[in-house]
Amino acid sequence: MTGIKTDETPLFLATTWSITELVEEILKIYPQAVEHVNKKGRNILHVAIQYRQMKIFDMVTRNDMRARRLLRATDAQGNSLLHTVSKNRKGLIMETSQGPALDLQDQLLLFEKVKKLVKSDFFRLFNHKNQTAQELFADNYSKLHEDSKKWLEETSKNCTIVAVLIATVAFAAAYTVPGGNQQSSGIPVLLSNPFFVVFTLADVISLTFALTSVVSFLSIITSPFRLQDFKYSLPQKLMLAFTFLILSVTMMMVAFAATIILMIHDKESWSKIALYSVAFLPVLVFALSYSNLYAHLVKACSHLLQIIQEICPRCKGNRPHRNESRCMSSSNHPDESHRSSFRRPSTPQITEV
């Protein structure tokens, strides 16, 4: 058990090793164990945040009376729970496939979550080094901040090149339509074919989405890359840019498929058909390469879906029913208000003591 003191209680050891069932069983049999403080003055919430065991943290904070005392506690060095979040323990943030920017977002969201639970006074609390939690966070995560900035810039630049390439191909395909044009009038030969309409729409949509993704990636490159921007703004921009890029690639695949079908119907040479079929390969490689990153981006921006789900029912619920609106209008009628003014005032009832 490297890095763990042997004098820790079973509750703290179970919290460190993320044995949620054991923690739940200990607190069920012996609830007073949650009040234990180790030699460094840390309680179970400090340990859970230190090792990022958020399931145990949420389980302990469900009880408001119990969590109220634990959330206000500070350790022997004057560190609150926000200071514990701000500490970057060595080996805590490991390199993952989702990228450093999303790792930094996870820590910022965790800081925001704990900040909502503790009182506002603890946000300005100084530890033994005269540092607030926000200052400690900026110092400890400065390297991750720089890595996230470089990662976002490189990713945006590389994807911008791909988006420009797709826009160039889509723009060129609009002038070299399958089947060619009539020499006399310049009208496409396969204009009456339904798949020609599919090719045209897919090509135009692909060009539009590609240019939109270029603008989105450029907005990321020119952003100031402030620390708080990595919480919502930059991941949302990156997901939006990737979404338009993926849609552009998808529409390009549809345009290629329509072109192949048109060539088969027009009895073109198999060499051209094979050439267009090979064009699918880079598109598929691109989709498979960035599918994992896009899945992490969707997960990182899942709060947007929650906000939309919270807003939509409220909008529906705030609309008064048709019968209720009629009742309200009838109650506010001027004749009714005039009649109510002539009503005899009610006499108060006297009760015997």
XYZ file of C-alpha atoms in Angstrom:
353
model
C 0.000 0.000 0.000
C 2.287 2.706 -1.283
C 1.639 6.229 -0.078
C -0.856 5.234 2.642
C -0.073 5.391 6.337
C -0.677 2.223 8.295
C -2.223 4.102 11.241
C -5.236 5.183 9.180
C -8.640 3.846 10.142
C -10.424 1.215 7.999
C -12.877 3.921 6.927
C -10.105 6.118 5.521
C -8.363 3.139 3.902
C -11.619 2.076 2.235
C -12.138 5.639 1.035
C -8.614 5.792 -0.369
C -9.015 2.529 -2.268
C -12.561 3.399 -3.465
C -14.272 0.491 -1.696
C -17.681 2.140 -1.596
C -19.519 -0.895 -0.208
C -17.183 -1.112 2.779
C -17.526 2.615 3.514
C -21.301 2.329 3.382
C -21.284 -0.682 5.696
C -18.991 1.015 8.240
C -21.152 4.145 8.342
C -24.279 2.045 8.672
C -22.974 0.048 11.649
C -20.945 2.828 13.274
C -22.157 6.283 12.086
C -19.846 8.073 14.532
C -16.859 6.955 12.452
C -17.551 9.802 10.033
C -16.399 12.259 12.715
C -12.890 10.755 12.828
C -9.964 13.063 12.056
C -6.485 11.776 11.252
C -3.153 13.216 12.426
C -3.194 15.845 9.693
C -6.588 17.069 10.857
C -8.430 15.759 7.808
C -11.845 14.152 7.865
C -13.372 11.694 5.424
C -14.348 14.441 2.963
C -10.753 15.672 2.796
C -9.557 12.142 2.052
C -12.304 11.532 -0.521
C -11.426 14.727 -2.400
C -7.685 14.113 -2.107
C -8.026 10.758 -3.881
C -10.965 11.933 -6.047
C -13.405 9.356 -4.709
C -16.495 11.375 -5.569
C -18.970 8.522 -5.091
C -17.986 8.345 -1.433
C -18.013 12.143 -1.197
C -21.581 12.279 -2.530
C -22.650 9.436 -0.249
C -21.384 11.223 2.878
C -22.803 14.634 1.916
C -26.326 13.280 1.391
C -26.972 13.714 5.096
C -27.258 17.487 5.511
C -26.782 17.541 9.277
C -23.700 15.371 9.088
C -22.214 17.112 6.064
C -22.717 20.603 7.482
C -20.002 20.095 10.102
C -17.646 18.215 7.808
C -17.813 20.778 4.998
C -16.730 23.597 7.325
C -13.743 21.687 8.729
C -10.126 22.631 8.034
C -7.040 20.488 8.500
C -3.969 21.181 10.656
C -2.518 23.498 7.994
C -5.675 25.569 7.625
C -6.693 23.961 4.342
C -10.406 23.826 3.654
C -12.072 21.398 1.264
C -11.526 23.895 -1.545
C -7.805 23.919 -0.788
C -7.824 20.113 -0.957
C -9.442 20.265 -4.404
C -6.790 22.743 -5.494
C -3.952 20.415 -4.537
C -2.600 18.453 -7.466
C -1.391 15.228 -5.890
C 1.452 13.616 -7.787
C 0.131 10.936 -10.100
C -3.478 12.052 -9.627
C -3.999 13.429 -13.123
C -2.743 10.838 -15.527
C -2.507 11.163 -19.256
C -5.746 9.915 -20.752
C -7.128 9.688 -24.247
C -9.451 12.598 -23.643
C -6.697 15.218 -23.619
C -5.322 17.618 -20.978
C -7.979 20.267 -21.647
C -10.775 17.924 -20.587
C -8.735 16.808 -17.567
C -8.462 20.443 -16.530
C -12.195 20.855 -17.066
C -12.879 17.949 -14.705
C -10.867 19.634 -11.958
C -12.567 22.989 -12.545
C -16.005 21.387 -12.358
C -15.012 19.578 -9.159
C -13.845 22.885 -7.680
C -17.161 24.482 -8.664
C -19.117 21.592 -7.149
C -17.365 21.799 -3.778
C -17.608 25.591 -3.853
C -21.407 25.372 -4.017
C -21.479 23.072 -0.987
C -19.231 25.075 1.331
C -20.012 28.561 2.526
C -18.853 31.623 0.611
C -16.624 32.623 3.544
C -14.422 29.585 2.979
C -13.764 30.673 -0.599
C -11.630 33.551 0.742
C -10.072 31.532 3.560
C -6.251 31.618 3.757
C -4.201 28.545 4.590
C -0.820 28.459 6.381
C 0.875 29.788 3.196
C -1.516 32.767 2.978
C -3.109 31.372 -0.165
C -6.765 31.209 -1.005
C -8.146 28.112 -2.676
C -8.357 29.860 -6.041
C -4.742 31.029 -5.856
C -3.596 27.549 -4.865
C -5.547 26.058 -7.764
C -3.943 28.431 -10.276
C -0.442 27.622 -8.963
C -0.800 23.847 -8.815
C -2.519 23.502 -12.182
C -0.379 26.000 -14.089
C 1.465 23.232 -15.974
C -1.770 21.487 -16.887
C -3.103 24.864 -17.987
C -0.193 25.336 -20.375
C -0.467 21.773 -21.670
C -4.178 22.262 -22.269
C -3.521 25.476 -24.167
C -0.945 23.792 -26.437
C -3.180 20.761 -26.963
C -6.149 22.900 -27.961
C -4.064 25.006 -30.338
C -2.500 21.977 -32.056
C -5.815 20.126 -32.285
C -7.599 23.167 -33.683
C -4.857 23.842 -36.241
C -4.772 20.244 -37.452
C -8.537 20.040 -37.723
C -8.631 23.398 -39.507
C -6.369 21.950 -42.218
C -8.734 18.985 -42.604
C -11.786 21.262 -42.749
C -10.146 23.505 -45.378
C -9.243 20.425 -47.427
C -12.835 19.164 -47.301
C -14.135 22.620 -48.267
C -11.715 22.711 -51.207
C -12.815 19.270 -52.434
C -16.493 20.156 -52.033
C -15.990 23.447 -53.875
C -14.158 21.725 -56.720
C -16.781 18.964 -56.929
C -19.461 21.578 -57.568
C -17.761 22.487 -60.882
C -16.857 18.934 -61.929
C -20.251 17.289 -61.642
C -20.527 13.557 -62.401
C -21.453 12.822 -66.001
C -20.176 16.187 -67.237
C -22.089 19.043 -68.872
C -23.647 19.465 -72.271
C -21.322 21.312 -74.634
C -24.013 23.452 -76.153
C -25.899 24.675 -73.080
C -23.602 23.721 -70.145
C -26.470 21.975 -68.354
C -25.410 18.790 -66.475
C -26.147 15.632 -68.402
C -27.537 13.767 -65.364
C -29.665 16.653 -64.116
C -32.888 14.649 -64.318
C -31.465 11.803 -62.242
C -32.666 11.824 -58.572
C -29.192 10.955 -57.309
C -27.851 14.132 -58.907
C -30.026 16.141 -56.510
C -28.631 14.086 -53.621
C -25.096 14.804 -54.832
C -25.759 18.536 -55.136
C -27.381 18.925 -51.714
C -24.734 16.795 -49.964
C -21.923 18.736 -51.625
C -23.383 22.142 -50.683
C -24.087 21.077 -47.099
C -20.595 19.614 -46.789
C -19.061 22.881 -47.982
C -21.201 24.911 -45.557
C -20.400 22.737 -42.548
C -16.690 22.669 -43.402
C -16.465 26.460 -43.516
C -18.448 26.725 -40.271
C -16.045 24.334 -38.560
C -13.105 26.415 -39.820
C -14.602 29.522 -38.203
C -15.214 27.599 -34.958
C -11.647 26.289 -34.815
C -10.283 29.766 -35.526
C -12.312 31.149 -32.605
C -10.543 28.623 -30.361
C -7.093 29.508 -31.682
C -7.677 33.251 -31.138
C -9.194 32.862 -27.654
C -7.271 34.180 -24.595
C -7.177 30.694 -22.965
C -8.058 31.929 -19.492
C -8.299 29.303 -16.782
C -12.053 29.672 -16.337
C -12.592 29.368 -20.107
C -11.652 25.696 -19.876
C -14.672 25.028 -17.670
C -17.396 25.589 -20.269
C -16.468 27.937 -23.095
C -13.556 26.184 -24.802
C -14.925 22.597 -24.541
C -18.228 23.796 -25.994
C -16.460 25.520 -28.888
C -14.374 22.420 -29.539
C -17.419 20.148 -29.521
C -19.278 22.523 -31.850
C -16.346 22.647 -34.266
C -15.942 18.860 -34.215
C -19.682 18.401 -34.772
C -19.644 20.555 -37.899
C -16.485 18.818 -39.115
C -17.998 15.353 -38.639
C -21.197 16.446 -40.381
C -19.118 17.845 -43.226
C -17.259 14.552 -43.582
C -20.546 12.653 -43.478
C -22.070 14.786 -46.224
C -18.927 14.314 -48.283
C -19.365 10.548 -47.965
C -22.978 10.896 -49.130
C -21.814 12.958 -52.109
C -19.207 10.308 -52.991
C -21.836 7.556 -52.733
C -24.210 9.466 -55.012
C -21.373 10.028 -57.493
C -20.568 6.305 -57.608
C -24.231 5.425 -58.182
C -24.487 8.001 -60.957
C -21.385 6.614 -62.632
C -22.719 3.058 -62.462
C -25.999 4.139 -64.032
C -24.128 6.135 -66.681
C -21.924 3.103 -67.402
C -18.687 4.881 -66.653
C -15.371 3.034 -66.605
C -14.616 0.941 -63.520
C -11.391 2.848 -62.977
C -13.299 6.005 -62.071
C -15.649 4.046 -59.831
C -12.696 2.436 -58.034
C -11.060 5.861 -57.646
C -14.125 7.313 -55.952
C -14.484 4.214 -53.779
C -10.904 4.589 -52.512
C -11.811 8.150 -51.469
C -13.927 6.631 -48.691
C -10.846 5.300 -46.920
C -9.449 8.623 -45.547
C -12.917 9.590 -44.385
C -13.345 6.352 -42.465
C -9.868 6.639 -40.941
C -10.656 10.190 -39.795
C -13.983 9.102 -38.259
C -12.389 6.213 -36.369
C -9.422 8.304 -35.179
C -11.483 11.082 -33.608
C -14.506 9.084 -32.454
C -13.046 8.556 -28.969
C -12.216 12.240 -28.534
C -15.665 13.278 -29.719
C -17.283 10.880 -27.248
C -15.313 12.532 -24.426
C -16.364 15.984 -25.679
C -20.026 15.007 -25.673
C -19.642 13.702 -22.129
C -17.841 16.888 -21.056
C -20.643 19.067 -22.449
C -23.474 16.902 -21.102
C -24.513 19.758 -18.771
C -25.943 21.561 -21.823
C -28.407 18.727 -22.369
C -29.380 18.856 -18.711
C -30.018 22.604 -18.946
C -32.178 22.112 -22.043
C -34.140 19.340 -20.324
C -34.715 21.573 -17.306
C -35.847 24.542 -19.393
C -38.252 22.720 -21.739
C -40.592 21.265 -19.053
C -40.747 24.650 -17.334
C -41.804 26.338 -20.557
C -44.533 23.763 -21.011
C -45.598 23.911 -17.386
C -45.806 27.704 -17.268
C -48.413 27.819 -20.042
C -51.857 28.199 -18.441
C -54.547 25.807 -19.523
C -57.253 27.170 -21.786
C -59.967 26.677 -19.154
C -57.743 28.200 -16.456
C -57.101 31.268 -18.588
C -60.845 31.712 -19.065
C -61.430 31.516 -15.340
C -58.705 34.060 -14.725
C -60.156 36.440 -17.296
C -63.648 36.089 -15.844
C -62.410 36.729 -12.309
C -60.723 39.940 -13.430
C -63.867 41.217 -15.148
C -64.667 44.839 -14.206
C -68.275 44.006 -13.305
C -67.151 41.394 -10.829
C -64.777 43.801 -9.157
C -67.557 46.405 -9.024
C -69.931 43.956 -7.386
C -67.356 42.856 -4.872
C -66.965 46.431 -3.670
C -70.601 46.469 -2.517
C -70.412 43.297 -0.538
C -71.138 43.535 3.176
C -67.929 43.228 5.220
C -67.779 40.034 7.182
C -68.052 40.357 10.925
C -65.222 38.792 12.911
C -66.101 35.722 14.916
C -65.594 36.028 18.680
C -64.500 32.881 20.382
C -64.859 32.325 24.078
C -61.671 31.935 26.003
